[in-house]
Amino acid sequence: EHSHSENGHVVEQLLDRLIRRGLKYEDGLLFIVDGSKGLIKGIKNKFKEYAFIQRCQWHKRENIISYLEPAQKQVYKRRLRSAYQKTTYKEATDALELIYRQLIEINLSAAGSLKEGLEETLTLHKLGLSAELKKSFNTTNCIESVMSQLAQYTDKVDRWRNSYQLIRWTAASLLEIEPMLKTVSNAKYLNVLRFKMQEEIKKRQEKKYGKPIEDEIMELMLL
């Protein structure tokens, strides 16, 4: 998540290395990102229908209100927070659409920021698991917490001799902080998340390629 590169190709190279090291993606992968265009482009190019991108709602909200006058900031911060706390996809989209129509009247830049990548901020809503997994997965807090703890070790080094030293220090620091990392809130729903993603992948593939030949044969046998 913490790549600031706008180069999707660089991101794809990183993902290729992870795949070579054993990263499995056939059941779907949920990516929680801050909105970096290069990162999102690289993920989509590499994983296609297997990728589920959840954009950080906190980053989206802060970007929107950054365009507003001071008197408007707190008002729309509350309204956006309330909209994203809606349980269902329809409730959330209806609330956000109302906010969009309001912003159109007061600040076009804020309205445009809301619309940009809006669907990707509602991925968990579309999967029907926003209420269960929002605490850990609706924002990038999970990775930023790790990065913050990692920085307590790596920031103490004033001069890196080479990239190998950096990698070794990072790996050693991650092992050091591992016992302090918290379990995903409502982790019992992760299997449900996997099932939901598998179902959505199948729908995407059918839309793109048509029904698998095995399904067509089964339907003919049931006639």
PDB file of N, CA, C and O in Angstrom, residues 7 11 15 40 49 57 64 102 165 184 215:
ATOM      1  N   ASN A   7       4.097   4.633 -11.325  1.00  0.00           N
ATOM      2  CA  ASN A   7       4.487   3.763 -12.426  1.00  0.00           C
ATOM      3  C   ASN A   7       3.891   2.383 -12.210  1.00  0.00           C
ATOM      4  O   ASN A   7       4.369   1.605 -11.387  1.00  0.00           O
ATOM      5  N   VAL A  11       5.051  -1.456 -10.119  1.00  0.00           N
ATOM      6  CA  VAL A  11       4.175  -2.218  -9.231  1.00  0.00           C
ATOM      7  C   VAL A  11       4.015  -3.644  -9.729  1.00  0.00           C
ATOM      8  O   VAL A  11       4.060  -4.607  -8.950  1.00  0.00           O
ATOM      9  N   LEU A  15       4.733  -7.272  -7.884  1.00  0.00           N
ATOM     10  CA  LEU A  15       3.738  -8.341  -7.786  1.00  0.00           C
ATOM     11  C   LEU A  15       4.249  -9.627  -8.425  1.00  0.00           C
ATOM     12  O   LEU A  15       3.965 -10.726  -7.925  1.00  0.00           O
ATOM     13  N   ILE A  40      -2.956   0.996  -8.281  1.00  0.00           N
ATOM     14  CA  ILE A  40      -4.208   0.404  -8.738  1.00  0.00           C
ATOM     15  C   ILE A  40      -4.073  -0.134 -10.157  1.00  0.00           C
ATOM     16  O   ILE A  40      -4.540  -1.238 -10.469  1.00  0.00           O
ATOM     17  N   GLU A  49      -9.495 -10.136 -13.135  1.00  0.00           N
ATOM     18  CA  GLU A  49     -10.745 -10.433 -12.414  1.00  0.00           C
ATOM     19  C   GLU A  49     -10.521 -11.002 -11.027  1.00  0.00           C
ATOM     20  O   GLU A  49     -11.466 -11.132 -10.231  1.00  0.00           O
ATOM     21  N   GLN A  57     -11.374   4.579   2.764  1.00  0.00           N
ATOM     22  CA  GLN A  57     -12.436   5.565   2.909  1.00  0.00           C
ATOM     23  C   GLN A  57     -11.949   6.804   3.652  1.00  0.00           C
ATOM     24  O   GLN A  57     -12.444   7.913   3.397  1.00  0.00           O
ATOM     25  N   ILE A  64     -11.677  14.750  -0.177  1.00  0.00           N
ATOM     26  CA  ILE A  64     -12.875  15.519  -0.525  1.00  0.00           C
ATOM     27  C   ILE A  64     -12.961  16.810   0.282  1.00  0.00           C
ATOM     28  O   ILE A  64     -13.129  17.901  -0.282  1.00  0.00           O
ATOM     29  N   GLN A 102     -25.130  17.630  -3.370  1.00  0.00           N
ATOM     30  CA  GLN A 102     -24.913  18.809  -2.528  1.00  0.00           C
ATOM     31  C   GLN A 102     -23.585  19.483  -2.874  1.00  0.00           C
ATOM     32  O   GLN A 102     -23.506  20.723  -2.959  1.00  0.00           O
ATOM     33  N   GLN A 165      21.177  -4.558   2.939  1.00  0.00           N
ATOM     34  CA  GLN A 165      21.092  -4.183   4.343  1.00  0.00           C
ATOM     35  C   GLN A 165      19.681  -3.724   4.680  1.00  0.00           C
ATOM     36  O   GLN A 165      19.123  -4.085   5.719  1.00  0.00           O
ATOM     37  N   VAL A 184      -7.043  -9.634  12.789  1.00  0.00           N
ATOM     38  CA  VAL A 184      -8.080  -8.917  12.059  1.00  0.00           C
ATOM     39  C   VAL A 184      -9.382  -8.972  12.845  1.00  0.00           C
ATOM     40  O   VAL A 184      -9.782 -10.030  13.337  1.00  0.00           O
ATOM     41  N   ASP A 215     -20.054 -26.116 -17.049  1.00  0.00           N
ATOM     42  CA  ASP A 215     -21.370 -25.683 -16.605  1.00  0.00           C
ATOM     43  C   ASP A 215     -22.416 -25.886 -17.690  1.00  0.00           C
ATOM     44  O   ASP A 215     -23.565 -26.262 -17.427  1.00  0.00           O
TER      45      ASP A 215
END
